[in-house]
Short mmCIF file of C-alpha atoms in Angstrom, two decimals:
data_model
loop_
_atom_site.label_atom_id
_atom_site.label_comp_id
_atom_site.label_asym_id
_atom_site.label_seq_id
_atom_site.Cartn_x
_atom_site.Cartn_y
_atom_site.Cartn_z
CA MET A 1 -0.11 0.12 0.07
CA LYS A 2 2.97 2.28 0.87
CA LYS A 3 4.14 1.91 -2.67
CA LEU A 4 0.96 2.64 -4.31
CA ILE A 5 0.28 5.73 -2.23
CA SER A 6 3.77 6.69 -3.25
CA GLU A 7 3.03 6.28 -6.92
CA PHE A 8 -0.26 8.15 -6.66
CA ILE A 9 1.57 11.16 -5.01
CA GLY A 10 4.18 11.03 -7.42
CA THR A 11 2.06 11.03 -10.30
CA LEU A 12 0.00 13.72 -9.00
CA TRP A 13 3.18 16.00 -8.66
CA LEU A 14 4.26 15.24 -12.40
CA VAL A 15 0.92 16.10 -13.52
CA LEU A 16 0.66 19.23 -11.19
CA GLY A 17 4.07 20.24 -12.18
CA GLY A 18 4.33 19.48 -15.68
CA CYS A 19 0.88 20.00 -17.06
CA GLY A 20 0.63 23.12 -14.28
CA SER A 21 3.70 24.58 -15.85
CA ALA A 22 1.80 24.58 -19.33
CA VAL A 23 -1.35 25.73 -18.64
CA LEU A 24 -0.48 28.51 -16.06
CA ALA A 25 2.92 29.58 -16.85
CA ALA A 26 3.99 28.83 -20.44
CA ALA A 27 2.17 31.70 -22.21
CA TYR A 28 2.00 33.95 -19.19
CA PRO A 29 2.19 37.70 -20.97
CA GLU A 30 5.87 38.88 -21.25
CA LEU A 31 7.08 36.49 -18.43
CA GLY A 32 5.68 32.97 -19.79
CA ILE A 33 8.21 30.36 -19.48
CA GLY A 34 7.49 28.62 -22.96
CA PHE A 35 8.37 25.02 -24.35
CA ALA A 36 11.80 25.13 -22.79
CA GLY A 37 10.19 25.89 -19.41
CA VAL A 38 7.59 23.31 -19.59
CA ALA A 39 10.19 20.73 -20.73
CA LEU A 40 12.21 21.53 -17.58
CA ALA A 41 9.15 21.66 -15.35
CA PHE A 42 8.53 17.92 -16.25
CA GLY A 43 12.10 16.93 -15.77
CA LEU A 44 12.08 18.41 -12.65
CA THR A 45 8.99 16.62 -11.20
CA VAL A 46 10.64 13.80 -12.04
CA VAL A 47 14.14 14.50 -10.42
CA THR A 48 12.43 15.60 -7.23
CA MET A 49 10.16 12.59 -6.68
CA ALA A 50 13.10 10.18 -7.83
CA TYR A 51 14.79 11.26 -4.37
CA ALA A 52 11.62 11.58 -2.54
CA ILE A 53 10.06 8.37 -3.34
CA GLY A 54 12.33 6.43 -5.34
CA HIS A 55 13.43 4.37 -2.40
CA ILE A 56 9.59 3.34 -1.75
CA SER A 57 8.10 2.76 -4.87
CA GLY A 58 10.68 3.05 -7.50
CA CYS A 59 9.17 6.29 -8.64
CA HIS A 60 7.49 4.98 -12.01
CA LEU A 61 4.91 7.72 -12.23
CA ASN A 62 3.83 6.30 -15.68
CA PRO A 63 2.39 3.02 -16.83
CA ALA A 64 4.44 2.51 -19.42
CA VAL A 65 7.48 2.58 -17.13
CA SER A 66 5.92 0.13 -15.35
CA ILE A 67 5.34 -2.06 -18.15
CA GLY A 68 8.74 -1.33 -19.49
CA LEU A 69 10.58 -2.36 -16.40
CA TRP A 70 8.29 -5.61 -16.23
CA ILE A 71 9.42 -6.69 -19.77
CA GLY A 72 12.95 -6.02 -18.88
CA GLY A 73 12.84 -8.14 -15.87
CA ARG A 74 12.89 -5.45 -13.09
CA PHE A 75 9.28 -5.53 -12.07
CA ASP A 76 7.15 -8.15 -10.58
CA LYS A 77 4.06 -8.56 -12.66
CA LYS A 78 1.74 -9.02 -9.84
CA GLU A 79 2.31 -5.30 -8.98
CA LEU A 80 1.73 -4.07 -12.40
CA LEU A 81 -2.03 -3.57 -12.57
CA PRO A 82 -1.95 -1.82 -8.84
CA TYR A 83 0.79 0.52 -10.09
CA ILE A 84 -1.18 1.42 -13.13
CA VAL A 85 -4.46 2.18 -11.26
CA ALA A 86 -2.52 4.35 -8.85
CA GLN A 87 -0.79 6.10 -11.43
CA VAL A 88 -3.79 7.08 -13.26
CA LEU A 89 -5.73 7.92 -10.17
CA GLY A 90 -2.86 10.23 -9.26
CA GLY A 91 -2.62 11.72 -12.52
CA ILE A 92 -6.49 12.59 -12.29
CA ALA A 93 -5.89 13.76 -8.77
CA GLY A 94 -3.26 16.24 -10.15
CA ALA A 95 -5.34 17.64 -13.19
CA GLY A 96 -8.09 18.16 -10.69
CA ILE A 97 -6.21 20.19 -8.50
CA LEU A 98 -4.92 22.04 -11.62
CA TYR A 99 -8.33 22.79 -12.62
CA LEU A 100 -9.31 24.12 -9.53
CA ILE A 101 -6.63 26.37 -9.58
CA ALA A 102 -6.89 27.37 -13.11
CA THR A 103 -10.57 28.03 -12.90
CA GLY A 104 -10.01 30.32 -10.18
CA LYS A 105 -9.18 33.16 -12.82
CA SER A 106 -12.00 34.99 -13.96
CA GLY A 107 -12.31 34.47 -17.98
CA PHE A 108 -10.40 31.23 -17.85
CA GLU A 109 -11.08 28.91 -20.86
CA ILE A 110 -10.26 25.36 -20.42
CA GLY A 111 -9.08 24.74 -24.12
CA GLY A 112 -6.81 22.10 -24.73
CA PHE A 113 -5.88 21.98 -20.93
CA ALA A 114 -2.35 20.54 -21.88
CA ALA A 115 -3.70 17.39 -23.50
CA ASN A 116 -2.10 15.50 -26.17
CA GLY A 117 -3.11 15.42 -29.62
CA TYR A 118 -2.35 15.32 -33.30
CA GLU A 119 -3.31 16.68 -36.65
CA GLU A 120 -5.21 19.99 -35.77
CA HIS A 121 -4.77 19.12 -32.00
CA SER A 122 -0.90 18.90 -32.53
CA PRO A 123 1.10 22.17 -31.24
CA GLY A 124 2.77 21.97 -34.91
CA GLY A 125 0.11 20.51 -36.75
CA TYR A 126 1.77 16.84 -37.10
CA SER A 127 -0.14 14.26 -38.49
CA MET A 128 -1.31 11.15 -36.64
CA LEU A 129 1.74 8.77 -37.98
CA ALA A 130 4.37 11.40 -37.15
CA ALA A 131 2.27 11.72 -33.54
CA LEU A 132 2.99 7.70 -33.59
CA ILE A 133 6.19 7.34 -34.41
CA THR A 134 7.15 10.25 -31.81
CA GLU A 135 5.59 8.70 -28.67
CA ILE A 136 7.12 5.32 -29.68
CA VAL A 137 10.47 6.70 -30.32
CA MET A 138 10.59 8.80 -27.38
CA THR A 139 9.10 6.28 -24.89
CA PHE A 140 11.59 3.77 -26.04
CA MET A 141 14.46 6.22 -25.40
CA PHE A 142 12.74 7.08 -21.97
CA LEU A 143 12.85 3.19 -20.91
CA ILE A 144 16.51 2.75 -22.12
CA ILE A 145 17.91 5.67 -20.23
CA ILE A 146 15.61 4.32 -17.02
CA LEU A 147 16.64 0.98 -17.36
CA GLY A 148 20.44 2.13 -17.77
CA ALA A 149 20.67 4.66 -15.11
CA THR A 150 18.91 2.21 -12.66
CA HIS A 151 21.35 -0.85 -13.63
CA SER A 152 23.51 -2.44 -11.00
CA LYS A 153 26.73 -1.31 -13.09
CA ALA A 154 25.66 2.29 -13.31
CA PRO A 155 27.02 5.00 -11.12
CA LYS A 156 25.05 5.18 -7.81
CA GLY A 157 22.99 8.00 -6.72
CA PHE A 158 22.85 9.64 -10.34
CA ALA A 159 19.84 7.96 -11.70
CA GLY A 160 17.18 10.52 -10.69
CA LEU A 161 19.36 13.34 -12.61
CA ALA A 162 19.64 11.12 -15.60
CA ILE A 163 16.04 10.28 -16.02
CA GLY A 164 15.00 13.65 -15.22
CA LEU A 165 17.15 15.37 -17.80
CA GLY A 166 16.10 12.39 -20.39
CA LEU A 167 12.57 13.52 -19.82
CA THR A 168 13.42 17.14 -20.22
CA LEU A 169 15.16 16.25 -23.59
CA ILE A 170 12.02 14.38 -24.61
CA HIS A 171 9.75 17.44 -24.26
CA LEU A 172 12.26 19.49 -26.04
CA ILE A 173 12.17 17.27 -28.89
CA SER A 174 8.58 16.60 -28.87
CA ILE A 175 6.28 18.91 -27.41
CA PRO A 176 5.66 20.66 -30.84
CA VAL A 177 4.70 17.25 -32.13
CA THR A 178 2.19 15.76 -29.60
CA ASN A 179 2.43 18.18 -26.62
CA THR A 180 4.72 15.09 -25.18
CA SER A 181 2.89 12.04 -23.40
CA VAL A 182 5.39 9.19 -22.98
CA ASN A 183 2.82 8.57 -20.45
CA PRO A 184 -0.48 7.25 -20.33
CA ALA A 185 -1.57 8.34 -16.89
CA ARG A 186 -0.65 12.00 -17.99
CA SER A 187 -2.62 11.66 -21.08
CA THR A 188 -5.92 10.36 -19.56
CA SER A 189 -5.73 12.66 -16.70
CA GLN A 190 -5.73 15.95 -19.21
CA ALA A 191 -7.51 14.17 -21.42
CA LEU A 192 -10.92 13.68 -19.00
CA PHE A 193 -10.88 17.47 -18.18
CA ALA A 194 -10.42 18.57 -21.81
CA GLY A 195 -13.15 16.14 -23.19
CA GLY A 196 -14.27 16.05 -26.73
CA TRP A 197 -11.15 15.29 -29.39
CA ALA A 198 -8.95 14.64 -26.26
CA ILE A 199 -10.86 11.81 -25.59
CA GLU A 200 -11.15 10.59 -28.96
CA GLN A 201 -7.19 10.83 -29.53
CA LEU A 202 -6.21 9.40 -26.53
CA TRP A 203 -5.84 5.78 -27.85
CA LEU A 204 -2.72 6.74 -29.33
CA PHE A 205 -1.23 8.21 -26.05
CA TRP A 206 -1.85 4.52 -24.78
CA VAL A 207 -1.03 2.36 -27.51
CA ALA A 208 2.36 4.21 -28.80
CA PRO A 209 4.18 4.51 -25.17
CA ILE A 210 3.26 0.95 -24.51
CA ILE A 211 4.77 -0.18 -27.63
CA GLY A 212 8.03 1.93 -27.10
CA ALA A 213 8.28 0.70 -23.55
CA ILE A 214 7.67 -3.00 -24.39
CA LEU A 215 10.48 -2.52 -27.44
CA ALA A 216 12.89 -0.98 -24.66
CA GLY A 217 12.52 -3.53 -22.14
CA LEU A 218 13.22 -6.72 -24.74
CA VAL A 219 16.18 -4.49 -26.31
CA TYR A 220 17.76 -3.46 -23.12
CA LYS A 221 17.42 -6.97 -21.59
CA PHE A 222 19.41 -8.22 -24.46
CA ILE A 223 22.09 -5.72 -24.40
CA SER A 224 22.80 -5.48 -20.64
CA PRO A 225 25.65 -6.95 -19.41
CA GLU A 226 24.37 -8.83 -16.35
CA GLU A 227 21.09 -8.95 -14.61
CA ALA A 228 20.53 -6.19 -12.44
#
């Protein structure tokens, strides 16, 4: 139960910190943080939680991460579904808090609410195929970073930094394409509040990250120097 509570809190923080920066601060007149600021915010949520709850739950914060770690032989199958449920619920809670804050401003319109999308709902107008490829590849690389940084032969104490910076880089690359998911829990939480098109396109942001995570788990298990 302690692990699940940790995953709930961690995913709440990821959504509130990352999506919150996008909704509240990215386009703030003259002082907005822009894409780079949002990318850094997502990375910082992972870095801070890695050191806060990593020793409790492993700090997955992401169904795709849990699946990739299971495929890579780093995570017990029996814990997979409870972790995913805790992550999705944590993400929804984070989005709910963000909604309460954002609607406290007169004239606020929910709009996309930092939801992920493709075609006309892609920040740069990218196609569904481009979004699919982006999310598969970015999640693949994210899991390669996680599996490598947490390996028994990796330098100790730096995994949180490597993973957080990896997520920052992923966002710097892919925000213009999909608003960056690589995390079905993060996508679900925002889509539930944005509704409409965000719900209709949510399938891609479950399917693509899971495919990328499975491929990364298989590849890293093959190239890993030894069992971690």
